[in-house]
Tab-separated table of C-alpha atoms in Angstrom:
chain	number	residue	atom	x	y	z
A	88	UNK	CA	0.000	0.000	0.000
A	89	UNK	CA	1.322	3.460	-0.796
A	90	UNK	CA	2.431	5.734	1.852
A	91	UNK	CA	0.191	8.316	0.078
A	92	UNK	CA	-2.926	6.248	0.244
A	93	UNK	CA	-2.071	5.733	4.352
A	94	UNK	CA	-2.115	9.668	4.988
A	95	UNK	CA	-5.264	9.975	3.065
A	96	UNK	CA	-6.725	7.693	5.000
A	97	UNK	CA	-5.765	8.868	7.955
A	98	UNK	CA	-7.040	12.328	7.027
A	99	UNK	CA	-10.363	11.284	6.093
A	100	UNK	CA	-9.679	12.388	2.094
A	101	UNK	CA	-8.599	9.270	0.187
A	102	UNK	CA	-10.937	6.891	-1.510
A	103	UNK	CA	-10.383	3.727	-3.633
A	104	UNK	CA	-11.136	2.742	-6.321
A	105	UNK	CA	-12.359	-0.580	-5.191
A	106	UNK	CA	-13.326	-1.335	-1.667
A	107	UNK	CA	-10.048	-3.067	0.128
A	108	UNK	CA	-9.777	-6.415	0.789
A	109	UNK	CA	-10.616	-7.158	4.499
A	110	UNK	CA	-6.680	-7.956	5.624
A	111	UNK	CA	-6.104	-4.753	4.271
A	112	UNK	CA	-9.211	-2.645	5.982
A	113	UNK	CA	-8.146	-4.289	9.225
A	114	UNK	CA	-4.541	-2.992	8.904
A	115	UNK	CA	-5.573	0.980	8.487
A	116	UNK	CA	-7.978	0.733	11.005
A	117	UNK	CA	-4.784	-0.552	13.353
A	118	UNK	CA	-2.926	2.188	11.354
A	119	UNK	CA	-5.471	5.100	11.972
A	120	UNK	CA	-5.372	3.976	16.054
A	121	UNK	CA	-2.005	3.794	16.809
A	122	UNK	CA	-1.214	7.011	14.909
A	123	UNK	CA	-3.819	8.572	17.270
A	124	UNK	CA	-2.998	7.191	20.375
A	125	UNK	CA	0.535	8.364	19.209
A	126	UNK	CA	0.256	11.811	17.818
A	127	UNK	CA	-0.757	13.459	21.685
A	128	UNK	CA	3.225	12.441	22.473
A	129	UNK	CA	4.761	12.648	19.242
A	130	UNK	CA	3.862	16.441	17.848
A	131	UNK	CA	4.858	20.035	19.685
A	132	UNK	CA	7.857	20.369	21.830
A	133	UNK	CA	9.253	19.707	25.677
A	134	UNK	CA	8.146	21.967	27.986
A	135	UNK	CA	11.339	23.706	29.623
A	136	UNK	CA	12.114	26.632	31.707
A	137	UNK	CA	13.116	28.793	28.478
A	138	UNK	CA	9.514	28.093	26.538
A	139	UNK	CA	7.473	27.593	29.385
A	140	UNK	CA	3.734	29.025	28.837
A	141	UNK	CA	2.815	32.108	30.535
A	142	UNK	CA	-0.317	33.822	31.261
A	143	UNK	CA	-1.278	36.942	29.461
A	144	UNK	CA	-0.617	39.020	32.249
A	145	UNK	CA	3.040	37.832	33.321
A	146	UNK	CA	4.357	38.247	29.157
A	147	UNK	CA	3.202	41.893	29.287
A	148	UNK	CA	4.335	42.741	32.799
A	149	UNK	CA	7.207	41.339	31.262
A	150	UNK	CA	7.626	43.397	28.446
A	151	UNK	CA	6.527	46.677	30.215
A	152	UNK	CA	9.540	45.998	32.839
A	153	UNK	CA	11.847	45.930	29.597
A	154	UNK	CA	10.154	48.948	27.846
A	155	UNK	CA	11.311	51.104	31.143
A	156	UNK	CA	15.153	50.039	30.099
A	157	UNK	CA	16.483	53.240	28.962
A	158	UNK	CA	18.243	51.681	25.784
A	159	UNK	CA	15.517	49.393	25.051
A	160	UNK	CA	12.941	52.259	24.728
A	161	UNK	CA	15.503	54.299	23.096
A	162	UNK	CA	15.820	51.399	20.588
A	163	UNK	CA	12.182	51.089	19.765
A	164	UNK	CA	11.862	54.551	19.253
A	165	UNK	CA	14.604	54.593	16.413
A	166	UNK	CA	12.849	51.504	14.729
A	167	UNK	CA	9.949	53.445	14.921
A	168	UNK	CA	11.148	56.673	13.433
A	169	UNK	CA	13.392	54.758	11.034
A	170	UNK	CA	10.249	52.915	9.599
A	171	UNK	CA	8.089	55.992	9.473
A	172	UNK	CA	10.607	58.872	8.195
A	173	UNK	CA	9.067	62.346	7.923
A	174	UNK	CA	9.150	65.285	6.246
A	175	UNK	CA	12.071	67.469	7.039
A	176	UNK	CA	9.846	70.899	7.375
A	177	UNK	CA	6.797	69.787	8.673
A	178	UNK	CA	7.707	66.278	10.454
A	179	UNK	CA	5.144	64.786	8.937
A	180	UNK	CA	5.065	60.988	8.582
A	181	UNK	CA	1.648	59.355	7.109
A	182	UNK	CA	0.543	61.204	3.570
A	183	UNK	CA	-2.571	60.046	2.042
A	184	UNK	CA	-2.607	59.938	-1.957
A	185	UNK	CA	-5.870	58.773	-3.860
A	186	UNK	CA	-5.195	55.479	-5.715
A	187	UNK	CA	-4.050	55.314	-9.550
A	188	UNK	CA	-7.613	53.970	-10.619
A	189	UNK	CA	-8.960	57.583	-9.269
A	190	UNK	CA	-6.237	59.852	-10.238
A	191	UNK	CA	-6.738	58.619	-13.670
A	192	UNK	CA	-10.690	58.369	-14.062
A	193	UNK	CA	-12.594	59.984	-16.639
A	194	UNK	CA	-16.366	58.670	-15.785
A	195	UNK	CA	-17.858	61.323	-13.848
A	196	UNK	CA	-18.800	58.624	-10.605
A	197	UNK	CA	-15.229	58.024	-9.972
A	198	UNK	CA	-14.682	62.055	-10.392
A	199	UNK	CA	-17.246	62.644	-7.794
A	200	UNK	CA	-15.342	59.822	-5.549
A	201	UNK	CA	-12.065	61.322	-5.958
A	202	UNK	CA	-13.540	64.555	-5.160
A	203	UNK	CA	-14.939	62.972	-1.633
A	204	UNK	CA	-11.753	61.533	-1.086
A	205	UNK	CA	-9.850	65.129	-1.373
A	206	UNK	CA	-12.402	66.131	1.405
A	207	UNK	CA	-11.281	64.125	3.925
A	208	UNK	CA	-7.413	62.987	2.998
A	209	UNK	CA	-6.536	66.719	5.168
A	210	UNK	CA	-8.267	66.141	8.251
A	211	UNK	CA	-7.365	62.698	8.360
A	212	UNK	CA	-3.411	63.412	7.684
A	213	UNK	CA	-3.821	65.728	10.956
A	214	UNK	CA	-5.382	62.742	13.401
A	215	UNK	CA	-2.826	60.270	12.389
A	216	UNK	CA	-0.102	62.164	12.459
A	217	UNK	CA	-0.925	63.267	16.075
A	218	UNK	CA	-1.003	59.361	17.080
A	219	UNK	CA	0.982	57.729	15.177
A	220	UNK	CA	4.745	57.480	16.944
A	221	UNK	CA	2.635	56.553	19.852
A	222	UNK	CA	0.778	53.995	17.846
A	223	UNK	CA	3.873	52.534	16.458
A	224	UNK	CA	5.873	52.754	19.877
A	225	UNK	CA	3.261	50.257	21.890
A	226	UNK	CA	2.871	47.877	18.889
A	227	UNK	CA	6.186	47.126	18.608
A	228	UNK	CA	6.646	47.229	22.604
A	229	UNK	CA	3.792	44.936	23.201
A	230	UNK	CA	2.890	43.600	19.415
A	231	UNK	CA	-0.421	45.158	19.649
A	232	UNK	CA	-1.434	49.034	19.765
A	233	UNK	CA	-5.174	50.508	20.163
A	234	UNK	CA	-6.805	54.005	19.517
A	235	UNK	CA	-10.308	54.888	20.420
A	236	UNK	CA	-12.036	56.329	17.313
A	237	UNK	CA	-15.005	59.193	17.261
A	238	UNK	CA	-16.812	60.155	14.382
A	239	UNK	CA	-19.885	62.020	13.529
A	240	UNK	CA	-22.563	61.389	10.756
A	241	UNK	CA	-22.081	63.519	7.829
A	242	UNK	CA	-18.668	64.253	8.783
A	243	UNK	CA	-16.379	61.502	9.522
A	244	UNK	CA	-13.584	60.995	11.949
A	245	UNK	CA	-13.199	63.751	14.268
A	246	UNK	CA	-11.141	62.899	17.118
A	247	UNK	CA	-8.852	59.455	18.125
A	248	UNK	CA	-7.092	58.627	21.675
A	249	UNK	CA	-4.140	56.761	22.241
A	250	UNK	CA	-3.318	56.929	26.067
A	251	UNK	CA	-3.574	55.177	29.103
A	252	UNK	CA	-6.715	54.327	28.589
A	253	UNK	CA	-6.007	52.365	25.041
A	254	UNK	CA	-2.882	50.739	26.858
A	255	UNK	CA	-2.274	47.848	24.918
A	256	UNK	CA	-2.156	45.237	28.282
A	257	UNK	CA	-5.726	46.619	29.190
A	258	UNK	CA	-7.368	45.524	25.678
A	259	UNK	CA	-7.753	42.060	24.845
A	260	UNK	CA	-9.291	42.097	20.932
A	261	UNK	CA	-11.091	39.035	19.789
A	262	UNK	CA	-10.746	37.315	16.092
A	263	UNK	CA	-12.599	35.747	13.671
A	264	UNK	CA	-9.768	34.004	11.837
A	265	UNK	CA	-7.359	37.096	11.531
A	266	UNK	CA	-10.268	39.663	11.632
A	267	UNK	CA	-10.571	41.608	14.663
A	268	UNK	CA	-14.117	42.724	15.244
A	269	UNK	CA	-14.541	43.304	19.295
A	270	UNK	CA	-12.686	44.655	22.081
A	271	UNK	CA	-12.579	44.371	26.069
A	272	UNK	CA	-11.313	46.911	27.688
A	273	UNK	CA	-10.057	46.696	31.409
A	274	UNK	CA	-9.919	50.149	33.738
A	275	UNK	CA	-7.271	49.407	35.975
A	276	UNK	CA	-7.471	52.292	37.875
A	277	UNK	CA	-9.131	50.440	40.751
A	278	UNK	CA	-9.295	46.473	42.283
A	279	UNK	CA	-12.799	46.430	41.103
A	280	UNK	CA	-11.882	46.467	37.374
A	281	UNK	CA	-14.563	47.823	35.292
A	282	UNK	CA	-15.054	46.486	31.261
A	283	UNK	CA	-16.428	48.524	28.229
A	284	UNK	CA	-17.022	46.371	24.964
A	285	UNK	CA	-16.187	47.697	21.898
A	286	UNK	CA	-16.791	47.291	18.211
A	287	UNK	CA	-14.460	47.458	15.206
A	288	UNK	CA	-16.133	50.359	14.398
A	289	UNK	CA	-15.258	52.036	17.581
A	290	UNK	CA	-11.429	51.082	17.879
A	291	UNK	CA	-8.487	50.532	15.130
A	292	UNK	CA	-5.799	48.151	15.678
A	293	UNK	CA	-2.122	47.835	14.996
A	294	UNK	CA	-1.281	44.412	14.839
A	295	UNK	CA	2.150	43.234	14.624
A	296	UNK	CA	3.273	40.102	12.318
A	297	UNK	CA	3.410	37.027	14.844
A	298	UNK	CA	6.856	36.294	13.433
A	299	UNK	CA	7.935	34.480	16.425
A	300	UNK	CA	6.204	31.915	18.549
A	301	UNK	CA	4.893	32.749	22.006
A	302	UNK	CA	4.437	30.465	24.551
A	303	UNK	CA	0.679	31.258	26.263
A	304	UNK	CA	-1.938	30.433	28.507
A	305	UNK	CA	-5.296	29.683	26.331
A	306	UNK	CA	-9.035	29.281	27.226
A	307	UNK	CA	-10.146	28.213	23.962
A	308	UNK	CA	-11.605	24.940	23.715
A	309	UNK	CA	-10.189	21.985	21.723
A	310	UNK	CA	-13.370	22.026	19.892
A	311	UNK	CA	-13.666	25.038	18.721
A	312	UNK	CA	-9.869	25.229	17.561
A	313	UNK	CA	-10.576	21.935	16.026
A	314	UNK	CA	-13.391	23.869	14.446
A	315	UNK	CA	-11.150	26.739	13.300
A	316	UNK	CA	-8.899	24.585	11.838
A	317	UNK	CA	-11.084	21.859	9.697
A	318	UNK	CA	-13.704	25.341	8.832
A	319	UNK	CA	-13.582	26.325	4.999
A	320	UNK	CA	-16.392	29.553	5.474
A	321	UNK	CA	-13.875	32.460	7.286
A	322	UNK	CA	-17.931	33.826	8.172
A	323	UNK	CA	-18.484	30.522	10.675
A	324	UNK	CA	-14.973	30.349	12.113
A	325	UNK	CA	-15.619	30.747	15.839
A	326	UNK	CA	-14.560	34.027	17.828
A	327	UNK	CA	-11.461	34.011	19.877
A	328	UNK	CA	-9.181	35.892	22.058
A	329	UNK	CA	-6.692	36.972	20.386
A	330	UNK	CA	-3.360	35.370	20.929
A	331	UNK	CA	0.001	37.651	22.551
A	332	UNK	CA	2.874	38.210	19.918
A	333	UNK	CA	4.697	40.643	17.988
A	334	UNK	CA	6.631	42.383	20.226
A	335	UNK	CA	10.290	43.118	19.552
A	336	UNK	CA	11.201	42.026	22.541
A	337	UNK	CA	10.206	39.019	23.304
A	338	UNK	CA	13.431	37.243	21.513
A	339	UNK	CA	15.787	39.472	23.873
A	340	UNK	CA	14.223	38.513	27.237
A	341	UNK	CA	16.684	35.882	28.474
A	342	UNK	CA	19.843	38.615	27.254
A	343	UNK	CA	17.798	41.698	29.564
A	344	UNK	CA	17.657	39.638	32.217
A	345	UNK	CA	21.633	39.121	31.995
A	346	UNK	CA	22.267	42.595	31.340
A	347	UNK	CA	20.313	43.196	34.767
A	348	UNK	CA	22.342	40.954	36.760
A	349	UNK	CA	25.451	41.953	35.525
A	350	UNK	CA	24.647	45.897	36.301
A	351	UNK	CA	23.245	45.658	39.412
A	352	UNK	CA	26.627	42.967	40.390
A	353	UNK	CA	28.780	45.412	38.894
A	354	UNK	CA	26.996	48.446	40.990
A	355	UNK	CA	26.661	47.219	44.068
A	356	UNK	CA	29.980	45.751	43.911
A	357	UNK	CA	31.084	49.602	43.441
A	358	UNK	CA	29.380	50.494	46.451
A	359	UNK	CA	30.109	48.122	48.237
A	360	UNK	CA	34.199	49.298	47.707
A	361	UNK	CA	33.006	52.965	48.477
A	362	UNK	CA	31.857	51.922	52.004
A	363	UNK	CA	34.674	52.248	54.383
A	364	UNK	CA	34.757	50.412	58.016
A	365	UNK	CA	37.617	50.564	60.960
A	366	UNK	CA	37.877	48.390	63.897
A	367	UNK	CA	39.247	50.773	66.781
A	368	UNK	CA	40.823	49.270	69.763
A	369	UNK	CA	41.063	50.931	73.234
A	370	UNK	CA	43.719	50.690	75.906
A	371	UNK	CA	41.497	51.495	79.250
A	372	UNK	CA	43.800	50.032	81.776
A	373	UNK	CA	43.242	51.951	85.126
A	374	UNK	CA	40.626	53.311	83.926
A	375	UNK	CA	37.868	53.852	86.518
A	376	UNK	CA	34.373	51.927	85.201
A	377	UNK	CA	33.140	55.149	85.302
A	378	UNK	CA	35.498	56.583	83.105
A	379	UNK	CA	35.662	54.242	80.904
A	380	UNK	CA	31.570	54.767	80.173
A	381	UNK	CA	32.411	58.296	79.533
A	382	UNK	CA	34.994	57.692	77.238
A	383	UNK	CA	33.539	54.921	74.739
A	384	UNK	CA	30.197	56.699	74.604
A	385	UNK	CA	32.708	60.921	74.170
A	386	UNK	CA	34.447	58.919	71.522
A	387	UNK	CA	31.097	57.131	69.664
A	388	UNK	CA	29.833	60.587	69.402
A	389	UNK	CA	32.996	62.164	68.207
A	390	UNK	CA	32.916	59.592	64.988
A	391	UNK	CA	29.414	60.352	64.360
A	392	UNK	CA	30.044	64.223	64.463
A	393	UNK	CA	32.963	63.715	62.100
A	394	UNK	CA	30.581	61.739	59.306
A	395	UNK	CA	28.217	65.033	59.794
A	396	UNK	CA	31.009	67.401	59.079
A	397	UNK	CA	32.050	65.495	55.678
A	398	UNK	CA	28.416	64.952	54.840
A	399	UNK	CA	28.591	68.843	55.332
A	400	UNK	CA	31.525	69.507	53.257
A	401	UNK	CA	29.940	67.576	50.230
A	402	UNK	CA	26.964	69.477	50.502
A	403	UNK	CA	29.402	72.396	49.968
A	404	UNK	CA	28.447	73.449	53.742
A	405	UNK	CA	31.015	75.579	55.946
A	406	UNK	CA	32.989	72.682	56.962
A	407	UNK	CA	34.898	72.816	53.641
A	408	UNK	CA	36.945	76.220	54.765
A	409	UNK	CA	37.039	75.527	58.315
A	410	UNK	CA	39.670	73.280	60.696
A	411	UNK	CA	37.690	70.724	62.755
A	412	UNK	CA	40.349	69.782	65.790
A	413	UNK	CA	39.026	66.520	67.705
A	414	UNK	CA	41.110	66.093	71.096
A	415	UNK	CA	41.511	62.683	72.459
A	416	UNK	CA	43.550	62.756	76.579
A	417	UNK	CA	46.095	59.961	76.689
A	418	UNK	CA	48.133	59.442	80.095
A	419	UNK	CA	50.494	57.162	81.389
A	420	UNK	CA	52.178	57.209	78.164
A	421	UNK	CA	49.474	55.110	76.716
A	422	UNK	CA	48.298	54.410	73.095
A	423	UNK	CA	44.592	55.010	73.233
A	424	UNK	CA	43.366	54.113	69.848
A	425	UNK	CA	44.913	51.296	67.926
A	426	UNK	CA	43.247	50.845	64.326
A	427	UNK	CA	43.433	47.374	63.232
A	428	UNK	CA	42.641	47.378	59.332
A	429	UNK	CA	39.043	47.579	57.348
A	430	UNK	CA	36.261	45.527	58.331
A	431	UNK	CA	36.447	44.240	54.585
A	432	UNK	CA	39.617	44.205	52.041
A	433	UNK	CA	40.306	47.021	49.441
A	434	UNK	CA	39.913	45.936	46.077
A	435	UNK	CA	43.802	45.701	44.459
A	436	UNK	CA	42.189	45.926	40.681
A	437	UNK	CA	39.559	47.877	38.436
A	438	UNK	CA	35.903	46.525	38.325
A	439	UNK	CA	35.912	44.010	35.116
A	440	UNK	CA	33.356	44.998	32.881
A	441	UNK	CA	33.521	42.988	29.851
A	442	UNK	CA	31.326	40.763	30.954
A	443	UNK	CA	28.534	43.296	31.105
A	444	UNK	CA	29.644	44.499	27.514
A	445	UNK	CA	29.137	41.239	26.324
A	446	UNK	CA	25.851	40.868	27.691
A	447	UNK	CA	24.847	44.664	26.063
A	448	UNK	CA	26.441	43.330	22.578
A	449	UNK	CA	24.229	40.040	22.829
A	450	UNK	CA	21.172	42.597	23.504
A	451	UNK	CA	21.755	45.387	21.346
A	452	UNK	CA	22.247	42.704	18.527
A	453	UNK	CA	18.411	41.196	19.321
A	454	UNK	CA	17.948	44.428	19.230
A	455	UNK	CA	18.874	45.339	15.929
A	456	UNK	CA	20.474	48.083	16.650
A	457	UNK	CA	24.649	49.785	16.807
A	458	UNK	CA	24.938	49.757	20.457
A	459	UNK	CA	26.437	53.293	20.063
A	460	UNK	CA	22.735	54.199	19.039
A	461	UNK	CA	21.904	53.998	22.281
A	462	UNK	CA	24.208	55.482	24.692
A	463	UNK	CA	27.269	53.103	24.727
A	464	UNK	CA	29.404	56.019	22.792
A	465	UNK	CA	32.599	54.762	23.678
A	466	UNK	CA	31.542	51.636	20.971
A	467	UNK	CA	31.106	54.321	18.136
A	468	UNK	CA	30.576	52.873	14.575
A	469	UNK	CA	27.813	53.226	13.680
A	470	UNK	CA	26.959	56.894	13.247
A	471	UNK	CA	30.436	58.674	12.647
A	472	UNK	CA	29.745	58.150	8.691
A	473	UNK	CA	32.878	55.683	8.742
A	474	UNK	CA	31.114	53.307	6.840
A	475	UNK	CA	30.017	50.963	9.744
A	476	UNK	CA	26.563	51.865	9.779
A	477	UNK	CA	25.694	50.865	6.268
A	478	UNK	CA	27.075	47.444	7.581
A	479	UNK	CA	26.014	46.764	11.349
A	480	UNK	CA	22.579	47.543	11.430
A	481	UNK	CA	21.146	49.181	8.279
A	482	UNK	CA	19.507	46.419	7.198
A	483	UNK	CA	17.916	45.193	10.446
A	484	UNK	CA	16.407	48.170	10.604
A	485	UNK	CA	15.103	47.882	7.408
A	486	UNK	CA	14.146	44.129	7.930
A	487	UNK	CA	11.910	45.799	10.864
A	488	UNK	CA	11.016	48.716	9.211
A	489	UNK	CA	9.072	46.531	6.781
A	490	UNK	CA	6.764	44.822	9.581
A	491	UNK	CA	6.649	48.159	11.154
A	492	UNK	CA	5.336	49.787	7.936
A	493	UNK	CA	3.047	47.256	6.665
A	494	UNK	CA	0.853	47.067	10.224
A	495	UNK	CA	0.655	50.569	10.195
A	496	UNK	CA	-0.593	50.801	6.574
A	497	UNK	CA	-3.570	48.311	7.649
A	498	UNK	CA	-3.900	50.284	10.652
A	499	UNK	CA	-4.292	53.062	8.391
A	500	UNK	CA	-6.816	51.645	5.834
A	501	UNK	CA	-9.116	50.191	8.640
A	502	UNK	CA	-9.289	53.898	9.764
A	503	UNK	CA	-10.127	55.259	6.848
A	504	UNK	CA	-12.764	52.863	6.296
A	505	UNK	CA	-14.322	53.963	9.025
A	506	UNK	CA	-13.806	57.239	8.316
A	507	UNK	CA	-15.250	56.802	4.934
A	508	UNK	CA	-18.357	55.261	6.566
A	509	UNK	CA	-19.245	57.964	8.723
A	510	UNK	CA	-18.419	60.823	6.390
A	511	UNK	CA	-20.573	59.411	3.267
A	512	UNK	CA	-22.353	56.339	4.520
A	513	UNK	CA	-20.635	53.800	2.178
A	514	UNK	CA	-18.074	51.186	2.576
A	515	UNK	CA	-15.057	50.240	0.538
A	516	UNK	CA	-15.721	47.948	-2.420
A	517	UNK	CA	-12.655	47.072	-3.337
A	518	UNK	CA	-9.884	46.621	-0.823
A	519	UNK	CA	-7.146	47.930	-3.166
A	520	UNK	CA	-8.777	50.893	-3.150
């Protein structure tokens, strides 16, 4: 029997042309059940530490803990900018031109389109050029940005938001397939979260390619993915959650969490070496227990008085340009005070930090970026015009400009769709328009 008569049997599609001989039915039916008694253990990979599945909650926190990096948000912002451009007088990065079919009709119904279209291409330049860097910023920081949308009747468009309260963890969109037509909406502001629904007419979205996989939480049913899968109609796929994704930083999660250690080992180590300590001895033979009270508790408050005046000095106080004179009685020819060394040793050599470097190369390269891009200036190369640029990181930028450019330009179009439906009542025929 041919191997391509077993799989489409297995899959339900195959047919003969004569019905098999009983031996032969008996053996794909013991085919068919071991492959599915098999297939639970033998597709998908080991769970491990590194691919473990999170909730949706932990991957954001996640990525909103990296987004507060300095270089890391300085890094999304130049993919951002880089993929958008802008005009060098007026800054402006999203220009709206009529299609080809329009620009070159003659029948006066496409005239009286185009005309329409002229209306509105100002006004809607102005909204989302106001948003857009912020739009961009959260979709590549979280693979998903949102904008509430308000329009009028007879008008179109008139205002968007794109703020805390469009924060891409507190919106969860739901698909058909890969159409987004709802939203929830969470209100964090409080512990009793509140929830607003809504529609695709009421909110755009910027969804990032899912280029890389995501390890996630799901509350989907095996049915209905089962469903999804084996459904031809895209109108009776069932609605889900949409899944997390898209983010530029999920790939460089692991290499943060390095970079972390190896800065905050390298810091405190630094402190730690700024922090000086003295064991003092006392010779209080003869002394009088009395006496000797006095003197441990005159001498305690002699050291403390001393870290006030240097504390002063720093603070540019009056101590620096004055003599502080500290008087300590000895008798009987007696050393008093007998230092005996630092509580810890000094450090002989300089703090090693090329293992931190390493650790910022590793990032800055999931990063896509010259790590001199980002405030590492003594690694300079990539913007001195010595050539280096065109070679380190030009084209991953352009690799995510691309992604970058082609969400926003759906972004875009669903906008204007809606836009177009409030302004003149009509939807978009054909989607090349």
């Amino acid at each position: 029997m041919a191997v391509s008569d077993v799989l489409a049997i297995l899959l339900g599609t195959g047919s003969r042309a004569s019905a098999p001989s009983p031996i032969v039915g008996a053996a794909q039916e013991s085919m068919a059940h071991m492959y599915d008694s098999a297939a639970p253990f033998s597709l998908g990979t080991h769970q491990t530490k590194n691919n473990k599945k999170r909730t949706r909650k932990e991957i954001m926190t996640k990525w909103e803990q990296m987004l507060k990096f300095a270089p890391l948000a300085e890094g999304m912002g130049i993919h951002v900018t880089a993929a958008l451009g802008g005009d060098e007088h007026t800054s402006q990065q999203v220009f709206i031109k009529p299609s080809e079919r329009l620009q070159k009709a003659d029948s006066p119904v496409l005239k009286a389109q185009l005309a329409k279209l002229e209306k509105r291409i100002k006004p809607m330049e102005r909204l989302i050029n106001q948003h857009i860097l912020k739009l961009c910023f959260d979709a590549v920081g979280f693979g998903d940005s949102f904008s509430r949308v308000y329009g009028k009747k007879g008008t179109g468009v008139v205002d968007m938001t794109c703020n805390e309260y469009t924060y891409p963890p507190l919106v969860l969109p739901f698909e058909q397939g890969n159409k987004t037509l709802v939203y929830h909406l969470l209100d964090a502001r409080n512990w009793t979260n509140t929830s607003s629904k809504l529609s695709m007419r009421q909110m755009i979205r910027m969804k990032m390619p899912r280029i890389n996989h995501v390890p996630q939480h799901e509350i989907i049913e095996g049915v209905l993915v089962a469903k999804m899968m084996e459904e031809d109609d895209p109108d009776n796929l069932p609605l889900f959650p949409a899944h997390v994704g898209g983010s530029f930083l999920f790939v460089i999660e692991e290499i943060f969490d390095y970079v972390i250690r190896a800065l905050a080992a390298m810091t405190t180590q630094q402190v730690a070496d700024a922090v000086n300590q003295m064991f003092l001895t006392m010779n209080m033979a003869g002394m009088p227990p009395a006496q000797r009270e006095a003197y441990k508790q005159g001498l305690e408050g002699m050291l403390q008085e001393h870290e006030q005046f240097v504390r002063n000095a720093l603070d540019s106080g009056e101590a620096l340009y004055t003599t502080k004179y500290h008087v300590l009685p000895t008798w009987d020819e007696k050393q008093i005070l007998n230092p005996i060394g630092d509580i810890k040793g000094q450090r002989s050599t300089a703090i090693n930090i090329e293992t931190f470097m390493i650790c910022v190369r590793l990032l800055m390269g999931g990063v896509g970026l010259d790590p001199s891009m980002v405030g590492w200036a003594d690694m300079l190369s990539g913007g001195l015009g010595d050539g280096a640029a065109s070679l380190t990181y030009s084209s991953q930028v352009m690799r995510r400009s691309m992604m970058i450019r082609q969400a926003a330009a759906q972004m875009v179009n669903d906008l204007l769709k809606i836009d177009w439906g409030y302004a003149y009542n009509e939807d978009f025929d054909n989607e090349l328009d």
